[in-house]
Amino acid sequence: MNGSGEISLNAPIDQVWNKLMDPDVLAECIMGCKKLELVEEGKYRADLTVGIAAVKGKYDATITLADVQAPASYKLIVHGEGGPGFLDAEGQLRLTSLDDGKTALFYSYNAEVGGKVAAIGQRMLGGVAKLIISDFFKKKKKN
């Protein structure tokens, strides 16, 4: 599954960057994130519940921020394993200042889910991924 998009945020680039680097904001914005704790700089351990209704799984995950280019971009890498299988996702975030003090946030992602969850709901997973990404940026817009 992959996708991309863009949103406009009503804040200057430095403020948006600081929020995107804040683990409390990340935990609040990531759908299904029950716990996010720092393991080392740029790397977190997370408890995630991903999916919808019967197509849902709990994963012990690592979330890594890579290729950090403050305040312009970073890569978010998620790897999770659990009873239902595995979850691997990679997202690229890029910020651009706009003339009116706003910030444009461009994102792209690629995600793969394997195991029982994928076997049960393979056709639904594309929609689930879009819902998760959309939910993240709706929550981010409020922060």
XYZ file of N, CA, C and O in Angstrom, residues 3-126:
496
model
N 0.824 5.786 -0.784
C 0.022 6.970 -1.030
C 0.814 8.223 -0.746
O 1.964 8.169 -0.299
N 0.197 9.355 -0.990
C 0.845 10.634 -0.735
C -0.227 11.705 -0.614
O -1.384 11.490 -0.964
N 0.188 12.856 -0.115
C -0.752 13.946 0.024
C -0.069 15.203 0.520
O 1.152 15.243 0.708
N -0.882 16.217 0.755
C -0.373 17.516 1.193
C -1.442 18.174 2.055
O -2.636 18.054 1.782
N -0.999 18.844 3.129
C -1.911 19.651 3.923
C -1.248 20.987 4.229
O -0.021 21.098 4.239
N -2.064 21.993 4.464
C -1.580 23.316 4.843
C -1.853 23.498 6.332
O -2.962 23.230 6.802
N -0.820 23.922 7.070
C -0.940 24.108 8.511
C -0.812 25.584 8.847
O 0.035 26.286 8.281
N -1.620 26.056 9.778
C -1.653 27.471 10.146
C -0.610 27.804 11.201
O -0.938 28.293 12.287
N 0.645 27.534 10.894
C 1.743 27.824 11.812
C 3.029 27.928 10.999
O 3.141 27.318 9.930
N 4.014 28.683 11.510
C 5.299 28.768 10.813
C 6.050 27.440 10.863
O 5.811 26.604 11.742
N 6.963 27.266 9.944
C 7.668 25.995 9.769
C 8.372 25.530 11.040
O 8.337 24.349 11.383
N 9.007 26.432 11.797
C 9.716 26.024 13.012
C 8.760 25.454 14.058
O 9.075 24.487 14.738
N 7.593 26.056 14.184
C 6.599 25.572 15.138
C 6.072 24.196 14.718
O 5.934 23.299 15.545
N 5.801 24.025 13.430
C 5.339 22.730 12.920
C 6.413 21.674 13.144
O 6.135 20.562 13.613
N 7.659 22.028 12.834
C 8.776 21.085 13.014
C 8.868 20.628 14.467
O 8.997 19.435 14.746
N 8.809 21.573 15.396
C 8.923 21.224 16.811
C 7.811 20.270 17.237
O 8.046 19.340 18.004
N 6.617 20.482 16.737
C 5.501 19.582 17.052
C 5.733 18.189 16.468
O 5.470 17.178 17.126
N 6.226 18.139 15.225
C 6.468 16.840 14.580
C 7.594 16.057 15.250
O 7.680 14.843 15.106
N 8.452 16.732 15.986
C 9.557 16.079 16.689
C 9.196 15.745 18.137
O 9.955 15.065 18.816
N 8.048 16.190 18.616
C 7.631 15.989 19.999
C 6.996 14.598 20.145
O 5.960 14.314 19.542
N 7.587 13.715 20.964
C 7.045 12.356 21.106
C 5.615 12.330 21.649
O 4.837 11.437 21.293
N 5.253 13.290 22.493
C 3.879 13.321 23.002
C 2.887 13.607 21.875
O 1.805 13.023 21.818
N 3.263 14.503 20.969
C 2.408 14.814 19.818
C 2.339 13.613 18.886
O 1.267 13.244 18.410
N 3.481 12.971 18.635
C 3.484 11.778 17.776
C 2.568 10.696 18.352
O 1.759 10.120 17.638
N 2.692 10.439 19.648
C 1.868 9.399 20.276
C 0.390 9.738 20.169
O -0.436 8.856 19.927
N 0.055 11.019 20.336
C -1.338 11.441 20.255
C -1.880 11.352 18.828
O -3.059 11.082 18.610
N -1.022 11.573 17.852
C -1.462 11.607 16.453
C -1.471 10.241 15.778
O -2.185 10.046 14.799
N -0.685 9.292 16.271
C -0.618 7.973 15.635
C -1.813 7.141 16.106
O -1.933 6.814 17.283
N -2.697 6.803 15.177
C -3.889 6.027 15.500
C -3.493 4.693 16.124
O -2.622 3.992 15.613
N -4.125 4.367 17.237
C -3.879 3.088 17.877
C -2.640 3.043 18.744
O -2.303 1.985 19.278
N -1.943 4.162 18.918
C -0.728 4.179 19.731
C -1.119 4.246 21.203
O -1.699 5.222 21.664
N -0.832 3.190 21.925
C -1.163 3.123 23.349
C -0.001 3.586 24.215
O -0.189 3.983 25.346
N 1.204 3.502 23.684
C 2.394 3.826 24.463
C 3.524 4.152 23.501
O 3.690 3.489 22.489
N 4.281 5.196 23.819
C 5.440 5.572 23.000
C 6.536 5.977 23.969
O 6.383 6.938 24.719
N 7.626 5.225 23.979
C 8.714 5.559 24.895
C 10.043 5.601 24.149
O 10.312 4.775 23.269
N 10.852 6.576 24.526
C 12.150 6.792 23.897
C 13.100 5.648 24.251
O 13.251 5.298 25.415
N 13.729 5.065 23.220
C 14.719 4.008 23.405
C 16.108 4.620 23.287
O 16.997 4.350 24.085
N 16.276 5.445 22.270
C 17.506 6.206 22.030
C 17.115 7.367 21.141
O 15.989 7.416 20.650
N 18.015 8.298 20.947
C 17.662 9.477 20.154
C 17.111 9.071 18.784
O 17.732 8.322 18.046
N 15.904 9.542 18.496
C 15.273 9.266 17.204
C 14.637 7.900 17.083
O 14.166 7.521 16.016
N 14.609 7.108 18.181
C 14.038 5.761 18.108
C 13.143 5.535 19.330
O 13.530 5.810 20.460
N 11.924 5.026 19.051
C 10.928 4.829 20.086
C 10.393 3.404 20.045
O 10.391 2.770 19.002
N 9.925 2.929 21.205
C 9.192 1.677 21.275
C 7.730 2.047 21.460
O 7.400 2.968 22.212
N 6.856 1.355 20.736
C 5.434 1.694 20.783
C 4.583 0.440 20.869
O 4.960 -0.615 20.364
N 3.430 0.585 21.526
C 2.384 -0.435 21.495
C 1.311 0.110 20.566
O 0.735 1.161 20.832
N 1.068 -0.596 19.453
C 0.108 -0.148 18.451
C -1.017 -1.162 18.286
O -0.776 -2.365 18.322
N -2.207 -0.656 18.083
C -3.331 -1.474 17.651
C -3.765 -0.888 16.322
O -4.198 0.261 16.257
N -3.593 -1.652 15.259
C -3.819 -1.140 13.914
C -4.911 -1.941 13.231
O -4.912 -3.167 13.270
N -5.840 -1.237 12.592
C -6.886 -1.881 11.813
C -8.257 -1.359 12.192
O -8.403 -0.414 12.958
N -9.262 -1.999 11.645
C -10.648 -1.632 11.883
C -11.456 -2.907 12.103
O -11.295 -3.882 11.370
N -12.323 -2.883 13.105
C -13.244 -3.984 13.412
C -12.497 -5.310 13.499
O -11.533 -5.427 14.244
N -12.936 -6.312 12.725
C -12.326 -7.637 12.798
C -10.936 -7.671 12.197
O -10.157 -8.581 12.457
N -10.600 -6.680 11.390
C -9.285 -6.637 10.752
C -8.401 -5.724 11.603
O -8.134 -4.589 11.257
N -7.990 -6.248 12.749
C -7.243 -5.440 13.707
C -6.166 -6.299 14.332
O -6.356 -7.489 14.535
N -5.027 -5.677 14.656
C -3.957 -6.409 15.302
C -3.187 -5.535 16.265
O -3.123 -4.318 16.107
N -2.610 -6.173 17.294
C -1.763 -5.479 18.266
C -0.312 -5.822 17.950
O 0.021 -6.987 17.709
N 0.509 -4.782 17.957
C 1.900 -4.943 17.573
C 2.826 -4.264 18.575
O 2.547 -3.163 19.041
N 3.937 -4.933 18.891
C 5.050 -4.290 19.574
C 5.877 -3.692 18.454
O 6.316 -4.410 17.547
N 6.073 -2.390 18.500
C 6.671 -1.713 17.350
C 7.856 -0.842 17.741
O 7.975 -0.399 18.885
N 8.705 -0.607 16.759
C 9.725 0.426 16.874
C 9.383 1.495 15.844
O 8.962 1.181 14.724
N 9.536 2.733 16.254
C 9.325 3.875 15.376
C 10.621 4.658 15.362
O 11.118 5.071 16.412
N 11.172 4.830 14.173
C 12.465 5.488 14.027
C 12.329 6.717 13.144
O 11.686 6.659 12.096
N 12.943 7.817 13.577
C 13.041 9.017 12.752
C 14.416 8.980 12.102
O 15.433 8.945 12.797
N 14.455 8.967 10.773
C 15.718 8.850 10.042
C 15.850 9.987 9.036
O 14.871 10.659 8.704
N 17.056 10.194 8.557
C 17.346 11.226 7.546
C 16.762 12.579 7.967
O 16.144 13.283 7.166
N 16.953 12.924 9.240
C 16.387 14.157 9.795
C 17.148 15.368 9.249
O 18.368 15.471 9.412
N 16.426 16.253 8.590
C 16.969 17.490 8.021
C 16.148 18.663 8.566
O 15.236 19.145 7.905
N 16.468 19.094 9.789
C 15.682 20.153 10.454
C 15.785 21.471 9.699
O 16.854 21.821 9.236
N 14.726 22.230 9.576
C 13.330 21.923 9.850
C 12.577 21.552 8.579
O 11.436 21.980 8.391
N 13.180 20.748 7.729
C 12.591 20.517 6.410
C 11.989 19.130 6.187
O 10.959 19.012 5.542
N 12.623 18.079 6.712
C 12.121 16.748 6.375
C 12.668 15.673 7.307
O 13.692 15.870 7.958
N 11.954 14.569 7.337
C 12.471 13.347 7.949
C 11.675 12.163 7.449
O 10.609 12.303 6.851
N 12.245 10.995 7.700
C 11.609 9.737 7.336
C 11.139 9.085 8.638
O 11.873 9.059 9.623
N 9.926 8.574 8.645
C 9.355 7.875 9.784
C 9.273 6.400 9.399
O 8.597 6.052 8.421
N 9.978 5.546 10.141
C 10.033 4.121 9.830
C 9.388 3.349 10.981
O 9.766 3.528 12.141
N 8.396 2.519 10.655
C 7.684 1.736 11.662
C 7.855 0.258 11.346
O 7.644 -0.173 10.207
N 8.255 -0.503 12.368
C 8.298 -1.963 12.237
C 7.610 -2.537 13.461
O 7.984 -2.222 14.596
N 6.594 -3.354 13.243
C 5.870 -3.962 14.349
C 5.650 -5.441 14.130
O 5.493 -5.894 12.998
N 5.672 -6.181 15.242
C 5.397 -7.614 15.201
C 4.437 -7.953 16.324
O 4.474 -7.343 17.390
N 3.576 -8.910 16.061
C 2.628 -9.351 17.073
C 1.972 -10.635 16.634
O 2.303 -11.184 15.576
N 1.014 -11.107 17.441
C 0.300 -12.341 17.132
C -0.294 -12.367 15.738
O -0.257 -13.390 15.060
N -0.837 -11.223 15.254
C -1.445 -11.241 13.927
C -0.442 -11.197 12.769
O -0.849 -11.278 11.622
N 0.842 -11.008 13.049
C 1.825 -10.946 11.958
C 2.757 -9.765 12.115
O 3.253 -9.486 13.200
N 2.988 -9.055 11.013
C 3.925 -7.937 11.046
C 3.351 -6.713 10.342
O 2.422 -6.814 9.546
N 3.958 -5.582 10.655
C 3.604 -4.305 10.055
C 4.906 -3.579 9.755
O 5.743 -3.408 10.645
N 5.128 -3.202 8.511
C 6.277 -2.401 8.113
C 5.769 -1.208 7.325
O 4.993 -1.372 6.377
N 6.193 -0.018 7.737
C 5.756 1.186 7.038
C 6.890 2.196 7.034
O 7.709 2.246 7.954
N 6.922 2.988 5.984
C 7.898 4.056 5.860
C 7.185 5.269 5.290
O 6.478 5.165 4.295
N 7.349 6.392 5.970
C 6.734 7.627 5.498
C 7.764 8.733 5.413
O 8.684 8.795 6.223
N 7.621 9.573 4.427
C 8.506 10.728 4.251
C 7.681 11.983 4.477
O 6.622 12.145 3.873
N 8.143 12.867 5.368
C 7.497 14.147 5.631
C 8.412 15.259 5.152
O 9.607 15.239 5.426
N 7.839 16.226 4.436
C 8.630 17.365 3.945
C 7.829 18.631 4.191
O 6.642 18.716 3.851
N 8.474 19.626 4.785
C 7.832 20.899 5.096
C 8.363 22.004 4.196
O 9.552 22.043 3.886
N 7.475 22.918 3.814
C 7.836 24.090 3.026
C 7.132 25.301 3.608
O 5.930 25.259 3.864
N 7.904 26.380 3.831
C 7.302 27.624 4.327
C 6.477 28.268 3.229
O 6.889 28.308 2.072
N 5.321 28.795 3.620
C 4.475 29.547 2.706
C 4.564 31.028 3.080
O 4.878 31.375 4.226
N 4.281 31.900 2.144
C 4.439 33.337 2.346
C 3.613 33.903 3.497
O 4.017 34.846 4.146
N 2.482 33.338 3.780
C 1.564 33.896 4.772
C 1.792 33.368 6.193
O 0.903 33.440 7.035
N 2.981 32.841 6.485
C 3.281 32.310 7.811
C 2.759 30.906 8.041
O 2.861 30.369 9.134
N 2.213 30.317 7.001
C 1.718 28.947 7.087
C 2.811 27.995 6.602
O 3.836 28.417 6.080
N 2.540 26.709 6.752
C 3.488 25.685 6.329
C 2.759 24.628 5.508
O 1.679 24.169 5.903
N 3.345 24.239 4.407
C 2.821 23.131 3.612
C 3.563 21.864 4.050
O 4.785 21.854 4.152
N 2.792 20.815 4.350
C 3.371 19.540 4.726
C 3.024 18.539 3.634
O 1.852 18.300 3.340
N 4.054 17.997 3.010
C 3.900 16.987 1.965
C 4.280 15.642 2.587
O 5.264 15.556 3.318
N 3.525 14.590 2.293
C 3.855 13.286 2.836
C 3.663 12.212 1.769
O 2.858 12.340 0.858
N 4.437 11.153 1.934
C 4.263 9.954 1.127
C 4.535 8.768 2.041
O 5.262 8.889 3.024
N 3.932 7.639 1.730
C 4.130 6.468 2.575
C 4.034 5.197 1.752
O 3.454 5.160 0.674
N 4.629 4.163 2.319
C 4.557 2.822 1.781
C 4.404 1.912 2.988
O 5.172 2.025 3.934
N 3.407 1.030 2.989
C 3.173 0.158 4.135
C 2.873 -1.257 3.672
O 2.286 -1.466 2.612
N 3.287 -2.211 4.507
C 3.031 -3.616 4.224
C 2.628 -4.297 5.522
O 3.240 -4.073 6.569
N 1.584 -5.099 5.466
C 1.120 -5.865 6.613
C 1.088 -7.324 6.181
O 0.641 -7.646 5.086
N 1.593 -8.197 7.037
C 1.598 -9.622 6.711
C 1.078 -10.446 7.870
O 0.997 -9.978 9.002
N 0.693 -11.661 7.590
C 0.183 -12.556 8.624
C -1.325 -12.662 8.574
O -1.949 -12.434 7.543
N -1.929 -12.966 9.733
C -3.372 -13.209 9.817
C -4.196 -11.995 9.386
O -5.192 -12.133 8.689
N -3.784 -10.798 9.830
C -4.545 -9.588 9.483
C -4.583 -9.409 7.971
O -5.625 -9.117 7.388
N -3.446 -9.601 7.318
C -3.390 -9.440 5.861
C -4.221 -10.518 5.162
O -4.900 -10.237 4.175
N -4.173 -11.729 5.671
C -4.924 -12.827 5.050
C -6.430 -12.578 5.139
O -7.172 -12.863 4.211
N -6.879 -12.034 6.266
C -8.309 -11.812 6.460
C -8.805 -10.615 5.658
O -9.855 -10.653 5.041
N -8.042 -9.545 5.678
C -8.576 -8.311 5.121
C -7.717 -7.642 4.080
O -7.630 -6.421 4.045
N -7.069 -8.386 3.219
C -6.146 -7.815 2.233
C -6.777 -6.688 1.427
O -6.179 -5.665 1.206
N -8.019 -6.855 1.000
C -8.659 -5.824 0.179
C -9.005 -4.578 0.989
O -9.103 -3.490 0.456
N -9.202 -4.739 2.295
C -9.551 -3.600 3.142
C -8.332 -2.793 3.567
O -8.456 -1.650 3.971
N -7.138 -3.390 3.504
C -5.957 -2.757 4.087
C -5.586 -1.434 3.432
O -5.115 -0.521 4.106
N -5.798 -1.298 2.138
C -5.522 -0.019 1.474
C -6.365 1.093 2.056
O -5.872 2.187 2.344
